[in-house]
C-alpha atoms as one frame of an Amber mdcrd trajectory, in Angstrom:
protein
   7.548   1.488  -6.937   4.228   2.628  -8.728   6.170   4.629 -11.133   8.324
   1.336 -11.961   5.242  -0.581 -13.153   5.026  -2.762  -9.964   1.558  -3.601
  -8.913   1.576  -2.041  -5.468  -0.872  -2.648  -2.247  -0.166  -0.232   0.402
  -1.133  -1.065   4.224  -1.569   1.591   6.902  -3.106   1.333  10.542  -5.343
   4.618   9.743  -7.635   5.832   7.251  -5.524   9.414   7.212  -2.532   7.279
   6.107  -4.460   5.735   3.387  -6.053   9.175   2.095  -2.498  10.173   1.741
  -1.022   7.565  -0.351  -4.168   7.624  -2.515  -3.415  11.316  -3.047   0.322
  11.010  -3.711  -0.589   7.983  -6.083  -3.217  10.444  -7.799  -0.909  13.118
  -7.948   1.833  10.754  -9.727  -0.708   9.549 -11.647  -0.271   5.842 -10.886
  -2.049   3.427  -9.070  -2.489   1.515  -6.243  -4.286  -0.835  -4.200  -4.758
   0.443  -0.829  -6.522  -0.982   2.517  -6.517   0.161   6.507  -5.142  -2.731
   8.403  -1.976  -3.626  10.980   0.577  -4.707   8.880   1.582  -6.896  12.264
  -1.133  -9.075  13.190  -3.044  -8.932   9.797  -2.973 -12.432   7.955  -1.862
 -11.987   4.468  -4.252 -13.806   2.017  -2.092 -13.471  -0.769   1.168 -13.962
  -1.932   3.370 -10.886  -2.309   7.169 -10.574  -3.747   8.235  -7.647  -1.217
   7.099  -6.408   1.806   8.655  -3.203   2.272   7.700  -1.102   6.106   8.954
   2.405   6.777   7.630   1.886  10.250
Protein backbone atom coordinates (compact mmCIF):
# COMPACT_ATOMS: atom_id res chain seq x y z
CA UNK A 1 0.00 0.00 0.00
CA UNK A 2 3.30 2.06 0.61
CA UNK A 3 4.20 1.73 -2.95
CA UNK A 4 0.59 3.23 -3.89
CA UNK A 5 1.29 6.51 -2.06
CA UNK A 6 -0.98 5.63 0.95
CA UNK A 7 0.24 6.91 4.22
CA UNK A 8 0.61 3.63 6.06
CA UNK A 9 0.88 2.83 10.06
CA UNK A 10 1.67 -0.70 10.63
CA UNK A 11 0.73 -2.45 14.14
CA UNK A 12 2.38 -5.62 15.41
CA UNK A 13 2.27 -7.32 18.98
CA UNK A 14 6.31 -7.64 18.87
CA UNK A 15 9.20 -5.59 18.30
CA UNK A 16 10.65 -8.53 15.74
CA UNK A 17 7.47 -7.88 13.69
CA UNK A 18 8.11 -4.26 13.60
CA UNK A 19 11.99 -4.61 12.68
CA UNK A 20 10.67 -6.51 9.78
CA UNK A 21 8.28 -4.23 8.21
CA UNK A 22 10.74 -1.37 8.79
CA UNK A 23 13.21 -3.43 6.75
CA UNK A 24 10.86 -4.45 3.94
CA UNK A 25 9.67 -0.68 3.88
CA UNK A 26 13.54 0.27 3.66
CA UNK A 27 14.20 -2.16 1.19
CA UNK A 28 11.16 -0.80 -1.08
CA UNK A 29 12.24 2.34 -0.33
CA UNK A 30 8.98 3.73 1.08
CA UNK A 31 7.80 4.63 4.26
CA UNK A 32 5.96 3.95 7.08
CA UNK A 33 4.79 4.66 10.41
CA UNK A 34 5.26 1.81 12.61
CA UNK A 35 4.46 1.08 16.50
CA UNK A 36 4.40 -2.34 18.86
CA UNK A 37 0.92 -2.62 20.16
CA UNK A 38 -2.28 -5.30 20.11
CA UNK A 39 -4.17 -4.36 17.34
CA UNK A 40 -7.23 -5.91 19.68
CA UNK A 41 -7.45 -4.11 22.80
CA UNK A 42 -5.39 -0.99 21.70
CA UNK A 43 -7.65 2.24 21.51
CA UNK A 44 -7.18 3.91 18.26
CA UNK A 45 -6.53 7.71 18.74
CA UNK A 46 -6.94 8.49 15.31
CA UNK A 47 -9.02 8.13 12.53
CA UNK A 48 -7.93 5.67 9.84
CA UNK A 49 -9.67 4.81 6.26
CA UNK A 50 -8.69 0.92 6.35
CA UNK A 51 -7.77 -1.38 8.76
CA UNK A 52 -6.39 -4.21 7.04
CA UNK A 53 -5.11 -7.64 9.61
CA UNK A 54 -3.37 -10.66 8.13
CA UNK A 55 -3.77 -12.18 11.53
Amino acid sequence: MAQKGFDVTAFDITKSGIIKAKRLADNMNVHINTFVADINSFELEEKFDIIYSTG
